[in-house]
Short mmCIF file of C-alpha atoms and ligand atoms in Angstrom, two decimals:
data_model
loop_
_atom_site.label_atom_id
_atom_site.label_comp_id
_atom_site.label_asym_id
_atom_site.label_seq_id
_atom_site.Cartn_x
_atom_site.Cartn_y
_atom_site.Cartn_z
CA UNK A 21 191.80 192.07 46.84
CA UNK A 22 195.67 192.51 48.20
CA UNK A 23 195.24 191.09 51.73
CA UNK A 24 197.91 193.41 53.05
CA UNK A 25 195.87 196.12 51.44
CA UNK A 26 192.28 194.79 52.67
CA UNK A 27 193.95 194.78 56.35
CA UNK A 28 195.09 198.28 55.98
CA UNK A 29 191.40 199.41 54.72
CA UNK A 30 189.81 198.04 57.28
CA UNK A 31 191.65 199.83 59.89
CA UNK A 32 191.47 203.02 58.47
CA UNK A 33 189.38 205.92 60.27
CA UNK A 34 186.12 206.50 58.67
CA UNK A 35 182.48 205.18 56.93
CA UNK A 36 182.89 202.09 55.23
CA UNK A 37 182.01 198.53 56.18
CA UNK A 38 184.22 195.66 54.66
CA UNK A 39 181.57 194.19 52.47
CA UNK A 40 180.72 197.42 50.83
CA UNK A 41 184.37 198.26 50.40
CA UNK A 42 184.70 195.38 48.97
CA UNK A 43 181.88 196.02 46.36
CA UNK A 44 183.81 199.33 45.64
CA UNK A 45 186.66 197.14 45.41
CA UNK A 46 184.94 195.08 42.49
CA UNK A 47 183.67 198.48 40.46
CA UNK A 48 187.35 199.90 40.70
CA UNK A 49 188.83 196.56 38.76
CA UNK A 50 186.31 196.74 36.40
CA UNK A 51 187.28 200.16 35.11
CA UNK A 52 189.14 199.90 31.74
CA UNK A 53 193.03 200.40 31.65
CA UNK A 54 193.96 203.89 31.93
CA UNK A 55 190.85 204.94 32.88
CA UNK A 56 189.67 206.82 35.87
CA UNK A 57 188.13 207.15 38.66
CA UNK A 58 187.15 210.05 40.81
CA UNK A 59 185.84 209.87 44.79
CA UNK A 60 183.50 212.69 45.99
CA UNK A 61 184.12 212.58 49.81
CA UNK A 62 187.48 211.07 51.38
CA UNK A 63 187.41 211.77 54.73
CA UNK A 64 190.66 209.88 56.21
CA UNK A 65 191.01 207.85 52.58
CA UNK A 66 189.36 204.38 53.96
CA UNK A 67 187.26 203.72 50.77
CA UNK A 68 189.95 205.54 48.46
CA UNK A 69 192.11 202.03 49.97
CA UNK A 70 189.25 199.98 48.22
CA UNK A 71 189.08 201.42 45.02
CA UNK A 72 192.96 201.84 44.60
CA UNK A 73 193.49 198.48 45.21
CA UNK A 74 191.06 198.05 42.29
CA UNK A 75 192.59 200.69 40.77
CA UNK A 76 195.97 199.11 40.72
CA UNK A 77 194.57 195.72 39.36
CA UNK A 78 192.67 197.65 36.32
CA UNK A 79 195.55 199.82 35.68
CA UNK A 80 193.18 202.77 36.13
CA UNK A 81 194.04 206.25 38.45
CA UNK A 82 192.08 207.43 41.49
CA UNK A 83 191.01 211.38 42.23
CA UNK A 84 189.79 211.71 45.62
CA UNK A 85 187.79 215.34 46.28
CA UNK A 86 187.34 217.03 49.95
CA UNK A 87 188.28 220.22 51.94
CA UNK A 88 188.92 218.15 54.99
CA UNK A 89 187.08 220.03 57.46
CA UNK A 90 184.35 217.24 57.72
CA UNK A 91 180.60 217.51 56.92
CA UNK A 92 178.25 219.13 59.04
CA UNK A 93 177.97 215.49 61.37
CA UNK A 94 181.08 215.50 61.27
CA UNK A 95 181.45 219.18 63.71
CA UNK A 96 181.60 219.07 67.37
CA UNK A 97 178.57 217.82 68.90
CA UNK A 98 177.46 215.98 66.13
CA UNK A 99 177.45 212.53 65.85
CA UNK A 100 179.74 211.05 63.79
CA UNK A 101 182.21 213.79 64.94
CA UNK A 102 185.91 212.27 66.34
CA UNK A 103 187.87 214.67 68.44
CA UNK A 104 191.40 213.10 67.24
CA UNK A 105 190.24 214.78 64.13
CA UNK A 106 190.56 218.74 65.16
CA UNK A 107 193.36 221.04 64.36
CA UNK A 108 194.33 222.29 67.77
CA UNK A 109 195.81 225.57 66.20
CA UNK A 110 192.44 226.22 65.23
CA UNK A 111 189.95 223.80 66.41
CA UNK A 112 188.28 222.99 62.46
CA UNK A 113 188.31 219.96 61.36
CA UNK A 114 191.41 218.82 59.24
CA UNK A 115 191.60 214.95 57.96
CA UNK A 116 194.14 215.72 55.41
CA UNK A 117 196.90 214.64 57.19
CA UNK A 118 195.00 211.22 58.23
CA UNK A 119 195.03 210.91 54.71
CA UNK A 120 198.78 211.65 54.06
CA UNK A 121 199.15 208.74 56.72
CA UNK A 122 196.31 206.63 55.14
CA UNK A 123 197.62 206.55 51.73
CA UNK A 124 201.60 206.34 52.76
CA UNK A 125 201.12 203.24 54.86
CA UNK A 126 199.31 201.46 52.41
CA UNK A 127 201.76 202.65 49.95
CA UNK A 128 199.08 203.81 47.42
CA UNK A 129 200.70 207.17 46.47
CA UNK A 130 201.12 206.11 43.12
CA UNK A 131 197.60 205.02 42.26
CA UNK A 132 195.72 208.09 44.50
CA UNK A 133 195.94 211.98 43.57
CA UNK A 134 194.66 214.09 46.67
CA UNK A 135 192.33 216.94 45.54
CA UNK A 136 191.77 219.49 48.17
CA UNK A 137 188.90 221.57 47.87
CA UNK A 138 184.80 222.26 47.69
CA UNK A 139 183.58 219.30 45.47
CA UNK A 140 181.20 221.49 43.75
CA UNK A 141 184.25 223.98 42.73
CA UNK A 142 186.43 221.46 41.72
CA UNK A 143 183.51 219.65 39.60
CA UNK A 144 183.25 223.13 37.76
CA UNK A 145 186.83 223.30 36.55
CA UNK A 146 186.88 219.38 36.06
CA UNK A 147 187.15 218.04 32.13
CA UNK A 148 188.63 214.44 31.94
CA UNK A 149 186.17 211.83 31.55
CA UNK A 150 185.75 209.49 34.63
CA UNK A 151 184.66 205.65 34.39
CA UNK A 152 183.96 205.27 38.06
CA UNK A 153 182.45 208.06 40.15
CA UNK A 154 182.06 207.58 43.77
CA UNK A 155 179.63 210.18 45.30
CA UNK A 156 180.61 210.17 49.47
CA UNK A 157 180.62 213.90 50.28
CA UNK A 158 178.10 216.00 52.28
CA UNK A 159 174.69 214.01 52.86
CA UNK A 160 172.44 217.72 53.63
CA UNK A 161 169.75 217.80 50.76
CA UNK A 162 171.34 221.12 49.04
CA UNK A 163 175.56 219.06 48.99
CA UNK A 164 174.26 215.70 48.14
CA UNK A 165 172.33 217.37 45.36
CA UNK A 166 174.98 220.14 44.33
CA UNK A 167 177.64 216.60 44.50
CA UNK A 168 175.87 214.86 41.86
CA UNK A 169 174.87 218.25 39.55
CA UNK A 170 179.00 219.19 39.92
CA UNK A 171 179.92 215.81 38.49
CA UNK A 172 177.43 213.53 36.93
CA UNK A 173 178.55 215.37 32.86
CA UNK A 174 181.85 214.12 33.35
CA UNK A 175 180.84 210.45 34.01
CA UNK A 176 181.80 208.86 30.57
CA UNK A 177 179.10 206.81 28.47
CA UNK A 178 178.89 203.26 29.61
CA UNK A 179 180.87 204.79 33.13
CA UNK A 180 179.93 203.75 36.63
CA UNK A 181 178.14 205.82 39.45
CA UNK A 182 178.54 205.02 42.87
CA UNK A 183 176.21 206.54 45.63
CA UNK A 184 176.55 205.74 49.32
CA UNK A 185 174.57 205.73 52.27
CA UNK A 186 171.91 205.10 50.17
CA UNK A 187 168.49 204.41 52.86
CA UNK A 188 165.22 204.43 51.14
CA UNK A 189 163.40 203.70 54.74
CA UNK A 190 164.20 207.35 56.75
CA UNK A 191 164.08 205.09 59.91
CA UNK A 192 167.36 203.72 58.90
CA UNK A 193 169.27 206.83 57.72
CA UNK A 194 168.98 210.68 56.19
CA UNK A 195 167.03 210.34 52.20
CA UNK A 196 169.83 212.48 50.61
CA UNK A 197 171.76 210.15 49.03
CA UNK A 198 168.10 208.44 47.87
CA UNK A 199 167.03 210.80 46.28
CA UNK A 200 169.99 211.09 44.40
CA UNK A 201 169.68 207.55 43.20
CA UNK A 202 166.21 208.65 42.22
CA UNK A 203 167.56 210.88 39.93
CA UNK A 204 169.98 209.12 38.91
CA UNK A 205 167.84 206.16 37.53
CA UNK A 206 165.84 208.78 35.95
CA UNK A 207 168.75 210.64 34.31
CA UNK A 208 170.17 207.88 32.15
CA UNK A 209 171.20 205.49 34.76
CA UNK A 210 170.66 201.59 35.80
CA UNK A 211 171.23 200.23 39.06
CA UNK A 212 173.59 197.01 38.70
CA UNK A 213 174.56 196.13 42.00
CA UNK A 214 173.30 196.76 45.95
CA UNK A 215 175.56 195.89 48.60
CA UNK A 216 174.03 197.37 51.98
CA UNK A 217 173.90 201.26 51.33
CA UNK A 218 175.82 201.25 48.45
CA UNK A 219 174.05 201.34 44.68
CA UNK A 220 176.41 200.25 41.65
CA UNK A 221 174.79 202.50 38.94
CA UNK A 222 175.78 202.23 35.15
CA UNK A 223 175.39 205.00 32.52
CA UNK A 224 173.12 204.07 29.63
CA UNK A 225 172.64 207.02 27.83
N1 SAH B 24 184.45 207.98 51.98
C1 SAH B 24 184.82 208.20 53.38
C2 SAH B 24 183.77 208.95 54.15
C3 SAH B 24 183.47 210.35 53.63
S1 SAH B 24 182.69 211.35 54.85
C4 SAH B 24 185.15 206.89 54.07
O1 SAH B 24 185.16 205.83 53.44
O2 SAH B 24 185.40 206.86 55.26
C5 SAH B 24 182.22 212.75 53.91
C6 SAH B 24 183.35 213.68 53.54
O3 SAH B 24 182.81 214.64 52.63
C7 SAH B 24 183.97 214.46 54.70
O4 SAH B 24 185.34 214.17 54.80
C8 SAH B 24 183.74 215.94 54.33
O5 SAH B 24 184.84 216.80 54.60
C9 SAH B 24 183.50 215.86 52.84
N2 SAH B 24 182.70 216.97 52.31
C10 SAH B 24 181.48 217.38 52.72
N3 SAH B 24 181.06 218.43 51.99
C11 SAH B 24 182.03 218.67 51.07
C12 SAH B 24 182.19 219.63 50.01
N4 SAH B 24 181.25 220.54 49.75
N5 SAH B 24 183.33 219.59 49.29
C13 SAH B 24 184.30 218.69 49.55
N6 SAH B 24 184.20 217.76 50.52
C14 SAH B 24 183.09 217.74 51.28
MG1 MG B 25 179.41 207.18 53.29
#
């Protein structure tokens, strides 16, 4: 990966540790020339640095889907929620412009499309096919699930599914995301690749 690019990535707000990003790094090059790839969750656009950078190599486009206003650990007094994050006209949550910042430093603007919205709305509208999905949105039972029933159609035949936070033992994190994977797998999936919480999925029918 671009070192300038790998530097920039891993000093970006938000949920991704270098070796998985690095794994989303590898799935993004892999994606056939002109292809695309679409990101479920972008929060301040740390990961979308990993798979643009592997989006650039492929030739391939990323699409990365989110209202901004965070997920529900995300709100005050949860806890994964960052004050530097709030509007202070209105005190919601608003990453977008993190991401403006995110993707104009690393100079990625021409590789990354912004989407904002509700994944699941978007995902209804949505018709393109997409080599490389990257579910990272909400991880409640009802988002995770409504994530992968908005999107998984438009994942092209032989295309990639990426799932984060992905914790089969509850001691180590919410099942969510599991139990997507578990439906995955039984939906015409195989797992390829597991790099901490992340599961490299491939569509095989
Ligand atoms: N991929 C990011 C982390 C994503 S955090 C990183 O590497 O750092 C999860 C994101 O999902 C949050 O930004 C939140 O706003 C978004 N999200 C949660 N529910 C959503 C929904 N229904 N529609 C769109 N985005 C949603
Ligand atoms: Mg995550």
């Amino acid at each position: 990966m671009d070192t300038a690019l790998r530097e920039l990535a891993e000093a970006a707000t938000g949920f991704m540790p270098p070796e998985e990003g690095a794994a989303l790094h590898r799935a993004a090059a892999r994606v056939p020339a002109g292809g695309l790839i679409c990101e479920v969750g972008t929060y301040c656009g740390k990961s979308t640095l990993y798979l643009a950078a592997g989006a650039r190599s492929a030739g391939a486009t990323v699409v990365t889907v989110d209202h901004h206003r965070g997920s529900e650990e995300n709100q005050p007094g949860w806890e994964y929620h960052d004050s530097s994050l709030v509007d202070p006209r209105t005190g919601r949550m608003d990453t977008l412009p993190h991401l403006r910042r995110t993707l104009e430093d690393a100079r990625v603007e021409d590789v990354v499309t912004a989407v904002v919205g509700r994944s699941e709305q978007v995902g209804r509208w949505w018709s393109t096919p997409i080599a490389l999905l990257f579910l990272d949105g909400g991880h409640t039972e009802v988002q995770a699930q409504a994530d992968y029933e908005a999107w998984v159609g438009h994942v092209a035949p032989g295309g990639a599914l990426l799932i984060h936070d992905v914790f089969p033992d509850p001691a180590d994190g919410g099942q969510a995301p599991y139990h997507v994977l578990l439906r995955a797998l039984d939906e015409g999936f195989r797992e390829e690749a597991v790099t901490g919480s992340l599961r490299a999925l491939r569509r095989v029918l």
